[in-house]
Amino acid sequence: MFDSNVTLQAAGLIALADLPPVIVRTALSGTASYCDALVLAPSMHQQQTVSEINRGEFPITGAMTTGYVFRIENPATVHYLQSIGITGHLVTAHVYPSEQNTLHRPFFASATLLYALCPVLTIIVAVSLALIRDWWALGVLGGFIVSRLINVIVIKRRYENGWKGKKEPDIQGDLFILLCHDRWVRLQGAVDDLKAVASGQWLRDLTALESFSITCATMLVYVSAALAFNASPVGSLLIGFLLLSTAALLTLCNSLTGSLQMCDRVIWRVGAPKKYERRLVLANELITDMGGRSDWAIGMGLVLPKSGEAGIVNV
């Protein structure tokens, strides 16, 4: 039979589990806050991989108002569009400036409350470990917090709100985005707002110093997980409870958020998804909505050009 104490003392290894809540939270919020240092969940040391959350997809996009065809370059935006997209359906979303996003505040309040419970749990566990004088467990907790703080600082340094193209005030845009698995999203809003969430660079590449810091932070998580074997059964149980509870709270928080915050903008899905039997039917309907303009659809390969029309794909 296995020793129950050994099982409890291995609770620190939960921190090494490959779970997505921390990464997804970073993508949905668009950046990180110092409060995140107290949000301890499995895979906390993999936060920098959020720049790969789109799984390599940069979907082809048509600007239905201008005819240009390009790709969405922001991995966080692509991930959000992937999450709301449904195969064979057109999903409509809208981009708002953050200060105008008052309609959905109740949803933000619920998600914020759940998120606030995460650092509170960390503080409660830290105080409990101090009261029972489990210094090994408290040291493990401190190692996790320091690692998270390093990741937060690096994310904030990497966050880019720089080049977004030329300003085009008071002009409305309408994008049709073709995702993998035949998921279709129509993204509407002011052109400057659309550029903010779709173009430019979200997180710049790591510098040599930042890369070294992240390596140290990652090793700190592994060392802390190994040292957790020295903690008491109660201390290990508290750490395991904290990690699992935070993962559950973050997962629920992410599901309730339902939006993407990026560069002082918010993307929300509006209306119900609309199903289409054929993609051609959808393309023709959108062309009709745009007053017969079809150059964007031709460029995306959705429809064939008529006689005399150019059929070059501009990606």
Coordinates of C-alpha atoms in Angstrom, one line a residue:
M1 CA 0.0 0.0 0.0
F2 CA 1.1 3.6 -0.6
D3 CA 1.9 5.8 2.3
S4 CA -0.7 8.5 2.6
N5 CA 1.9 11.0 3.7
V6 CA 3.9 10.5 0.5
T7 CA 0.7 11.2 -1.5
L8 CA 0.0 14.4 0.4
Q9 CA 3.6 15.6 0.2
A10 CA 3.6 15.3 -3.6
A11 CA 0.9 17.9 -3.8
G12 CA 3.5 20.5 -4.9
L13 CA 3.8 18.7 -8.2
I14 CA 0.3 19.9 -9.1
A15 CA 2.0 23.2 -10.0
L16 CA 3.7 21.5 -12.9
A17 CA 0.5 20.2 -14.4
D18 CA -0.2 21.5 -18.0
L19 CA -3.4 23.4 -17.5
P20 CA -4.5 26.5 -19.5
P21 CA -6.3 28.9 -17.1
V22 CA -3.3 31.2 -16.4
I23 CA -2.5 31.5 -20.1
V24 CA -6.1 32.1 -21.2
R25 CA -6.5 34.7 -18.5
T26 CA -3.5 36.6 -19.7
A27 CA -4.9 36.5 -23.3
L28 CA -8.4 37.7 -22.3
S29 CA -7.1 40.6 -20.2
G30 CA -4.5 41.5 -22.8
T31 CA -1.8 42.1 -20.2
A32 CA -0.9 41.2 -16.6
S33 CA -1.3 43.0 -13.2
Y34 CA 0.9 42.8 -10.2
C35 CA -2.1 41.2 -8.4
D36 CA -1.5 38.2 -10.6
A37 CA 1.6 37.4 -8.5
L38 CA -0.8 36.1 -5.8
V39 CA -2.8 34.0 -8.3
L40 CA -1.1 30.6 -8.1
A41 CA -2.3 27.9 -10.4
P42 CA -0.8 25.0 -12.4
S43 CA 1.3 26.0 -15.4
M44 CA 2.0 29.4 -13.8
H45 CA 5.5 29.2 -15.2
Q46 CA 4.3 28.9 -18.8
Q47 CA 2.7 32.3 -18.9
Q48 CA 5.1 33.6 -21.6
T49 CA 3.8 31.0 -24.1
V50 CA 0.6 33.1 -24.3
S51 CA 2.0 34.5 -27.5
E52 CA 1.4 31.1 -29.1
I53 CA -2.1 30.7 -27.8
N54 CA -3.5 31.0 -31.4
R55 CA -1.9 27.6 -32.2
G56 CA -0.2 29.0 -35.3
E57 CA -3.3 30.3 -37.0
F58 CA -3.4 33.8 -38.5
P59 CA -6.8 33.7 -40.3
I60 CA -7.4 35.4 -43.6
T61 CA -9.6 38.4 -43.3
G62 CA -11.5 40.6 -45.7
A63 CA -12.3 44.3 -45.1
M64 CA -15.7 44.4 -46.7
T65 CA -15.8 48.2 -46.8
T66 CA -12.5 48.6 -48.7
G67 CA -11.9 45.3 -50.4
Y68 CA -8.5 44.7 -48.8
V69 CA -7.5 41.2 -47.8
F70 CA -5.0 40.5 -44.9
R71 CA -4.5 38.4 -41.8
I72 CA -5.2 39.0 -38.1
E73 CA -1.8 39.3 -36.5
N74 CA -2.7 39.4 -32.9
P75 CA -2.6 35.9 -31.3
A76 CA -4.9 36.9 -28.4
T77 CA -7.5 38.2 -30.8
V78 CA -7.2 35.0 -32.9
H79 CA -7.7 32.8 -29.8
Y80 CA -10.8 34.8 -28.8
L81 CA -12.3 34.5 -32.3
Q82 CA -11.5 30.7 -32.2
S83 CA -13.3 30.4 -28.9
I84 CA -16.5 32.1 -30.1
G85 CA -16.5 30.6 -33.6
I86 CA -18.8 27.7 -34.5
T87 CA -18.4 25.5 -37.5
G88 CA -20.8 26.3 -40.2
H89 CA -22.1 29.4 -38.4
L90 CA -21.6 33.2 -38.8
V91 CA -20.8 34.8 -35.4
T92 CA -20.9 38.6 -35.1
A93 CA -18.7 40.5 -32.7
H94 CA -18.2 44.2 -32.1
V95 CA -15.2 46.2 -30.9
Y96 CA -15.8 49.0 -28.4
P97 CA -13.5 51.5 -26.6
S98 CA -13.1 50.3 -23.0
E99 CA -14.8 53.4 -21.6
Q100 CA -18.0 52.7 -23.6
N101 CA -18.3 49.1 -22.4
T102 CA -21.1 49.7 -19.9
L103 CA -23.7 47.2 -21.2
H104 CA -21.8 44.1 -20.1
R105 CA -20.6 45.3 -16.7
P106 CA -22.6 42.7 -14.7
F107 CA -20.7 40.0 -16.5
F108 CA -17.4 41.7 -15.7
A109 CA -18.5 42.0 -12.0
S110 CA -19.1 38.3 -11.7
A111 CA -15.7 37.4 -13.3
T112 CA -13.9 40.1 -11.2
L113 CA -15.4 38.7 -8.0
L114 CA -14.2 35.2 -8.9
Y115 CA -10.8 36.5 -9.8
A116 CA -10.5 38.4 -6.6
L117 CA -11.0 35.2 -4.6
C118 CA -7.7 33.8 -6.0
P119 CA -5.3 36.2 -4.2
V120 CA -7.5 36.0 -1.1
L121 CA -7.1 32.3 -1.0
T122 CA -3.3 32.6 -1.4
I123 CA -3.2 35.0 1.6
I124 CA -5.3 32.7 3.7
V125 CA -3.1 29.7 2.9
A126 CA 0.0 31.8 3.6
V127 CA -1.3 32.9 7.0
S128 CA -2.4 29.3 7.8
L129 CA 1.1 28.0 7.0
A130 CA 2.6 30.6 9.2
L131 CA 0.3 29.7 12.1
I132 CA 1.2 26.0 12.0
R133 CA 4.9 27.0 11.5
D134 CA 5.4 25.0 8.3
W135 CA 8.3 27.0 7.0
W136 CA 9.0 24.6 4.2
A137 CA 5.5 24.9 2.8
L138 CA 5.7 28.7 3.3
G139 CA 8.9 28.8 1.4
V140 CA 7.4 26.8 -1.4
L141 CA 4.5 29.3 -1.6
G142 CA 7.0 32.1 -1.6
G143 CA 8.9 30.5 -4.5
F144 CA 5.7 30.3 -6.5
I145 CA 4.9 33.9 -5.8
V146 CA 8.3 35.1 -6.8
S147 CA 8.1 33.1 -10.0
R148 CA 4.7 34.6 -10.8
L149 CA 6.0 38.1 -10.1
I150 CA 8.9 37.7 -12.5
N151 CA 6.5 36.5 -15.2
V152 CA 4.1 39.4 -14.6
I153 CA 6.9 42.0 -14.8
V154 CA 8.1 40.4 -18.1
I155 CA 4.6 40.3 -19.6
K156 CA 4.1 44.0 -18.7
R157 CA 7.4 44.9 -20.3
R158 CA 6.6 42.9 -23.5
Y159 CA 3.2 44.4 -23.9
E160 CA 3.1 46.6 -27.0
N161 CA 0.6 49.3 -27.8
G162 CA 2.7 50.8 -30.5
W163 CA 2.3 50.7 -34.3
K164 CA -1.3 50.2 -35.3
G165 CA -1.3 51.8 -38.7
K166 CA -2.5 55.2 -39.8
K167 CA -5.3 56.8 -37.8
E168 CA -8.6 56.8 -39.5
P169 CA -11.0 58.6 -37.2
D170 CA -14.8 58.5 -37.6
I171 CA -14.7 55.6 -40.1
Q172 CA -16.6 52.4 -39.5
G173 CA -15.1 49.0 -40.5
D174 CA -16.6 45.6 -41.2
L175 CA -14.3 42.5 -41.3
F176 CA -15.1 39.0 -42.4
I177 CA -12.7 36.5 -40.8
L178 CA -12.4 33.0 -42.1
L179 CA -11.1 30.7 -39.3
C180 CA -10.1 27.0 -39.6
H181 CA -12.8 24.3 -39.4
D182 CA -15.1 26.6 -41.4
R183 CA -15.7 29.0 -38.5
W184 CA -16.8 32.5 -39.7
V185 CA -16.7 35.7 -37.7
R186 CA -17.9 39.2 -38.7
L187 CA -16.1 41.8 -36.6
Q188 CA -17.5 45.3 -36.7
G189 CA -16.5 48.6 -35.1
A190 CA -14.5 51.8 -35.8
V191 CA -11.5 51.3 -38.1
D192 CA -9.1 52.5 -35.4
D193 CA -10.6 50.1 -32.9
L194 CA -10.4 47.2 -35.3
K195 CA -6.7 48.1 -36.0
A196 CA -6.0 48.2 -32.3
V197 CA -7.1 44.6 -31.8
A198 CA -6.0 43.1 -35.1
S199 CA -2.8 44.7 -36.3
G200 CA 0.7 45.4 -35.0
Q201 CA 2.5 43.4 -32.3
W202 CA 0.9 42.5 -29.0
L203 CA 3.8 41.0 -27.1
R204 CA 7.3 41.7 -28.4
D205 CA 10.0 39.1 -28.4
L206 CA 11.9 38.4 -25.2
T207 CA 15.2 40.2 -24.7
A208 CA 18.2 38.3 -23.5
L209 CA 17.7 39.6 -19.9
E210 CA 14.0 38.7 -20.0
S211 CA 14.7 35.3 -21.3
F212 CA 17.2 34.7 -18.5
S213 CA 14.7 35.9 -15.9
I214 CA 12.0 33.6 -17.3
T215 CA 14.4 30.7 -17.2
C216 CA 15.1 31.5 -13.5
A217 CA 11.4 31.8 -12.7
T218 CA 10.7 28.5 -14.4
M219 CA 13.5 26.7 -12.5
L220 CA 12.2 28.3 -9.3
V221 CA 8.8 26.6 -9.8
Y222 CA 10.4 23.2 -10.3
V223 CA 12.7 23.7 -7.3
S224 CA 9.8 24.8 -5.2
A225 CA 7.7 21.7 -6.3
A226 CA 10.6 19.5 -5.3
L227 CA 11.1 21.2 -1.9
A228 CA 7.4 20.7 -1.2
F229 CA 8.2 17.1 -0.3
N230 CA 9.7 18.5 2.9
A231 CA 6.5 20.2 3.9
S232 CA 4.2 18.7 6.5
P233 CA 1.1 16.7 5.3
V234 CA -1.1 19.6 6.3
G235 CA 1.1 22.1 4.6
S236 CA 1.2 20.0 1.4
L237 CA -2.6 19.6 1.6
L238 CA -3.0 23.4 1.8
I239 CA -0.8 24.0 -1.1
G240 CA -2.5 21.4 -3.2
F241 CA -5.9 22.8 -2.3
L242 CA -4.7 26.3 -3.2
L243 CA -3.5 25.3 -6.6
L244 CA -6.5 23.3 -7.5
S245 CA -9.0 25.8 -6.2
T246 CA -7.3 28.7 -8.0
A247 CA -7.3 26.6 -11.3
A248 CA -11.1 26.0 -10.9
L249 CA -11.8 29.7 -10.1
L250 CA -9.7 30.9 -13.0
T251 CA -11.4 28.5 -15.4
L252 CA -14.9 29.7 -14.3
C253 CA -13.7 33.3 -14.4
N254 CA -12.4 32.9 -17.9
S255 CA -15.7 31.3 -19.0
L256 CA -17.8 34.1 -17.5
T257 CA -15.6 36.9 -18.9
G258 CA -16.9 36.3 -22.5
S259 CA -14.9 39.1 -23.9
L260 CA -11.4 40.2 -24.9
Q261 CA -9.7 43.3 -23.6
M262 CA -6.9 44.6 -25.7
C263 CA -5.2 48.0 -26.1
D264 CA -8.0 49.8 -24.3
R265 CA -10.6 48.1 -26.4
V266 CA -13.1 45.3 -25.7
I267 CA -14.5 42.7 -28.1
W268 CA -17.9 41.3 -27.4
R269 CA -20.0 38.8 -29.3
V270 CA -23.4 40.2 -30.3
G271 CA -26.5 38.4 -31.3
A272 CA -26.9 34.7 -31.9
P273 CA -24.8 32.6 -34.4
K274 CA -26.5 32.1 -37.8
K275 CA -26.1 28.8 -39.5
Y276 CA -25.5 28.4 -43.3
E277 CA -25.7 25.3 -45.4
R278 CA -23.1 26.5 -47.8
R279 CA -20.3 29.1 -47.5
L280 CA -21.2 30.5 -50.9
V281 CA -24.7 31.4 -49.6
L282 CA -23.0 33.3 -46.7
A283 CA -20.6 35.1 -49.1
N284 CA -23.4 36.2 -51.4
E285 CA -25.5 37.4 -48.5
L286 CA -22.6 39.5 -47.2
I287 CA -21.9 40.9 -50.7
T288 CA -25.6 42.0 -50.9
D289 CA -25.2 43.6 -47.4
M290 CA -22.2 45.6 -48.7
G291 CA -24.2 46.9 -51.7
G292 CA -22.8 44.4 -54.2
R293 CA -19.1 44.9 -53.4
S294 CA -17.4 41.6 -54.0
D295 CA -13.7 42.3 -54.3
W296 CA -13.0 41.2 -50.8
A297 CA -14.8 37.9 -51.3
I298 CA -12.9 37.3 -54.6
G299 CA -9.6 38.0 -52.8
M300 CA -10.5 35.5 -50.1
G301 CA -11.5 32.8 -52.7
L302 CA -15.1 32.7 -51.5
V303 CA -16.6 33.5 -54.9
L304 CA -15.4 33.3 -58.5
P305 CA -14.7 36.6 -60.3
K306 CA -17.1 37.5 -63.0
S307 CA -15.8 38.0 -66.6
G308 CA -13.4 40.9 -66.6
E309 CA -12.9 41.0 -62.8
A310 CA -9.5 40.5 -61.2
G311 CA -9.1 37.4 -59.1
I312 CA -5.8 37.9 -57.3
V313 CA -5.6 37.0 -53.7
N314 CA -4.1 39.8 -51.8
V315 CA -2.8 38.4 -48.5

